[in-house]
Short mmCIF file of C-alpha atoms in Angstrom, two decimals:
data_model
loop_
_atom_site.label_atom_id
_atom_site.label_comp_id
_atom_site.label_asym_id
_atom_site.label_seq_id
_atom_site.Cartn_x
_atom_site.Cartn_y
_atom_site.Cartn_z
CA MET A 1 27.94 4.72 -3.36
CA LYS A 2 24.75 4.36 -5.37
CA ILE A 3 24.56 0.78 -5.03
CA LEU A 4 24.62 1.16 -1.50
CA ASP A 5 22.14 3.80 -1.62
CA ARG A 6 19.78 1.87 -3.86
CA TYR A 7 20.17 -1.18 -1.24
CA ILE A 8 19.22 1.27 1.43
CA ALA A 9 16.62 2.18 -0.59
CA LYS A 10 14.93 -1.05 -1.24
CA THR A 11 15.60 -2.18 2.14
CA LEU A 12 13.47 0.94 3.88
CA LEU A 13 10.97 0.57 0.86
CA LYS A 14 10.70 -3.30 1.46
CA TYR A 15 9.62 -2.50 5.35
CA SER A 16 7.68 0.32 4.52
CA LEU A 17 5.41 -1.83 2.22
CA SER A 18 5.24 -4.50 4.62
CA VAL A 19 3.84 -2.05 7.20
CA MET A 20 1.83 -0.43 4.86
CA VAL A 21 -0.27 -3.61 4.50
CA VAL A 22 -0.47 -4.63 7.73
CA LEU A 23 -1.69 -1.44 8.63
CA VAL A 24 -4.35 -1.06 6.52
CA GLY A 25 -5.33 -4.39 6.33
CA ILE A 26 -6.07 -3.96 10.31
CA PHE A 27 -7.51 -0.82 9.82
CA ALA A 28 -9.76 -1.99 6.86
CA PHE A 29 -10.80 -5.02 8.99
CA PHE A 30 -12.08 -2.91 11.75
CA LYS A 31 -13.93 -0.12 9.78
CA PHE A 32 -15.20 -3.53 7.81
CA LEU A 33 -16.47 -4.89 11.19
CA GLU A 34 -18.12 -1.49 12.10
CA GLU A 35 -19.94 -1.97 8.76
CA VAL A 36 -20.99 -5.25 9.51
CA GLY A 37 -23.83 -4.01 11.77
CA ASP A 38 -25.70 -2.27 9.04
CA ILE A 39 -25.75 -5.15 6.42
CA GLY A 40 -29.49 -5.89 5.76
CA ARG A 41 -30.54 -2.47 6.69
CA ALA A 42 -32.55 -0.74 3.50
CA SER A 43 -30.86 -2.24 0.66
CA TYR A 44 -27.01 -2.35 2.44
CA THR A 45 -25.81 -5.58 1.09
CA LEU A 46 -22.19 -7.29 2.38
CA PHE A 47 -21.14 -6.43 -1.32
CA ASP A 48 -21.55 -2.61 -0.58
CA ALA A 49 -20.07 -3.16 3.10
CA LEU A 50 -17.06 -4.59 0.90
CA ALA A 51 -17.15 -1.71 -1.73
CA TYR A 52 -17.25 1.20 0.80
CA VAL A 53 -14.69 -0.39 2.73
CA GLY A 54 -12.09 -0.97 -0.41
CA LEU A 55 -13.36 2.73 -1.54
CA LEU A 56 -11.84 3.75 2.01
CA ILE A 57 -8.32 2.28 1.73
CA PRO A 58 -6.95 5.12 -0.10
CA SER A 59 -7.89 7.40 2.56
CA ILE A 60 -6.62 5.13 5.30
CA VAL A 61 -2.99 4.60 3.10
CA TYR A 62 -2.80 8.71 3.21
CA ALA A 63 -3.81 8.89 6.61
CA LEU A 64 -1.48 6.87 8.17
CA SER A 65 1.64 7.41 5.30
CA SER A 66 3.95 8.88 8.09
CA LEU A 67 3.26 6.22 10.45
CA ILE A 68 3.93 3.92 7.47
CA ILE A 69 7.08 5.52 6.48
CA LEU A 70 8.60 6.12 10.29
CA LEU A 71 8.06 2.49 11.17
CA GLY A 72 9.67 1.08 7.67
CA CYS A 73 12.58 3.26 7.98
CA ILE A 74 13.01 2.24 11.85
CA LEU A 75 12.35 -1.48 10.88
CA GLY A 76 14.42 -1.42 7.72
CA LEU A 77 17.31 0.15 9.39
CA GLY A 78 16.50 -2.34 12.58
CA TYR A 79 17.37 -5.01 9.71
CA LEU A 80 20.40 -3.90 8.26
CA ALA A 81 21.80 -2.95 11.82
CA GLY A 82 20.85 -6.46 12.67
CA ASN A 83 22.41 -8.07 10.21
CA SER A 84 25.70 -5.80 11.11
CA GLU A 85 25.61 -4.04 7.80
CA LEU A 86 25.48 -0.76 9.30
CA ILE A 87 28.75 -1.50 11.01
CA ILE A 88 30.12 -3.04 7.76
CA MET A 89 29.16 0.29 5.85
CA ARG A 90 30.81 2.83 8.75
CA GLY A 91 33.78 0.06 8.53
CA ALA A 92 33.66 0.71 4.81
CA GLY A 93 34.46 4.59 5.40
CA ILE A 94 30.33 5.74 5.02
CA SER A 95 29.29 8.07 7.47
CA VAL A 96 26.37 8.29 9.52
CA VAL A 97 25.43 11.27 7.92
CA GLU A 98 25.39 9.15 4.53
CA ILE A 99 23.44 6.98 5.50
CA THR A 100 21.12 9.34 7.15
CA LYS A 101 20.69 11.38 4.06
CA THR A 102 19.54 8.22 2.18
CA THR A 103 17.21 7.76 4.50
CA LEU A 104 15.70 11.00 4.08
CA LYS A 105 15.87 10.81 0.72
CA VAL A 106 13.95 7.61 0.83
CA SER A 107 11.56 9.55 2.85
CA LEU A 108 11.12 12.68 0.90
CA VAL A 109 9.97 10.34 -2.19
CA PHE A 110 7.63 8.21 -0.15
CA ILE A 111 6.28 11.54 1.12
CA VAL A 112 6.12 12.72 -2.37
CA ILE A 113 4.64 9.93 -4.17
CA MET A 114 1.88 9.95 -0.92
CA ILE A 115 0.85 13.39 -1.83
CA ILE A 116 0.55 12.83 -5.38
CA PHE A 117 -1.74 9.69 -4.23
CA LYS A 118 -3.92 11.81 -2.03
CA PHE A 119 -4.87 14.09 -4.82
CA ASN A 120 -5.52 11.35 -7.59
CA LEU A 121 -6.91 8.66 -6.09
CA VAL A 122 -8.07 9.54 -2.67
CA ALA A 123 -10.21 12.10 -3.81
CA GLN A 124 -11.85 9.59 -6.53
CA SER A 125 -12.53 7.24 -3.99
CA THR A 126 -14.28 9.70 -1.43
CA ASP A 127 -16.13 11.30 -4.13
CA ARG A 128 -17.75 7.74 -5.27
CA SER A 129 -18.24 6.30 -1.62
CA PHE A 130 -20.14 9.54 -1.18
CA ALA A 131 -21.93 9.02 -4.61
CA GLY A 132 -23.13 5.41 -3.32
CA GLN A 133 -24.68 7.44 -0.07
CA ASP A 134 -26.49 9.46 -2.16
CA TYR A 135 -27.49 6.90 -4.56
CA SER A 136 -28.87 4.65 -1.71
CA LYS A 137 -30.94 7.95 -0.23
CA THR A 138 -32.52 8.49 -3.53
CA LEU A 139 -33.38 4.81 -4.06
CA THR A 140 -34.69 4.56 -0.36
CA GLU A 141 -37.25 7.85 -1.23
CA PHE A 142 -38.46 6.42 -4.09
CA ILE A 143 -39.42 3.18 -2.47
CA ILE A 144 -41.05 5.32 0.63
CA LYS A 145 -43.22 7.54 -1.84
CA GLU A 146 -44.29 4.33 -4.29
CA TYR A 147 -45.25 2.77 -0.36
CA LEU A 148 -46.97 5.41 0.45
CA ILE A 149 -48.80 5.96 -2.87
CA THR A 150 -50.09 2.71 -3.41
CA GLU A 151 -49.97 1.22 0.50
CA LEU A 152 -51.55 4.17 2.37
CA LEU A 153 -52.97 6.49 0.23
CA ASN A 154 -54.71 3.45 -2.04
CA VAL A 155 -53.95 4.91 -5.51
CA GLU A 156 -54.45 2.54 -7.84
CA GLU A 157 -51.56 1.90 -10.41
CA GLY A 158 -51.47 4.66 -13.72
CA ASN A 159 -52.98 7.27 -11.45
CA LEU A 160 -51.34 10.30 -11.03
CA ILE A 161 -50.83 11.95 -7.55
CA GLY A 162 -49.45 14.61 -6.18
CA VAL A 163 -47.23 14.11 -2.78
CA GLU A 164 -45.04 16.20 -1.35
CA ILE A 165 -42.54 13.76 1.06
CA ASP A 166 -40.42 15.36 3.94
CA ALA A 167 -37.76 13.03 5.20
CA ILE A 168 -37.27 13.87 9.33
CA THR A 169 -34.72 11.80 10.00
CA ALA A 170 -32.01 9.35 8.12
CA SER A 171 -29.45 6.77 8.51
CA LYS A 172 -25.82 7.27 6.71
CA TYR A 173 -27.30 4.56 4.47
CA GLY A 174 -30.67 6.27 3.31
CA GLU A 175 -32.92 4.20 5.41
CA LEU A 176 -35.27 6.70 6.42
CA THR A 177 -36.69 6.40 10.06
CA THR A 178 -39.08 8.81 9.91
CA VAL A 179 -40.94 10.67 6.70
CA VAL A 180 -43.70 13.39 6.75
CA TYR A 181 -45.70 13.34 4.05
CA ASN A 182 -48.35 15.99 2.11
CA CYS A 183 -51.11 15.17 -0.75
CA GLU A 184 -53.06 17.73 -1.12
CA GLN A 185 -55.43 16.04 -3.60
CA LEU A 186 -56.39 13.48 -1.10
CA ASN A 187 -56.54 16.17 1.96
CA LYS A 188 -53.92 13.93 3.51
#
């Protein structure tokens, strides 16, 4: 029975991994297409878009994990039924309950792997993608301050001046669209 359990498990996992590759690829591709429109704004490049989508892949895998295992088991059992392997197993005296138990064991192992995956990789990659957005906003604010001081306030390089900047609206990649500034030293 252990040989058949391993064979069924191998078949179900093979189809589950195939489903995962296809679904995650489709979702990642469409997520990348959403990001393409923002390339070129502020300092957002093609590499940044690819890195952002790459960091989202673990969360996409986790979000689709129930669908992945469901479709993987359906396709795997369909493959076994299509090749009459389930009929041969039934003819050898293996009950439907035993085949179902093996399928459930594989599903539970996949679910446990996804839970571990969620707490390790997904949290780390999500933190990194948010950190990238924070870095982009900070860099944009620095560039805005430099532009205000040199171009609008006409302060020469090397002179110290205090400027308060408030970003009224900003895009999700840190591109500031409206800025209010106050410079008490120049009364502006």
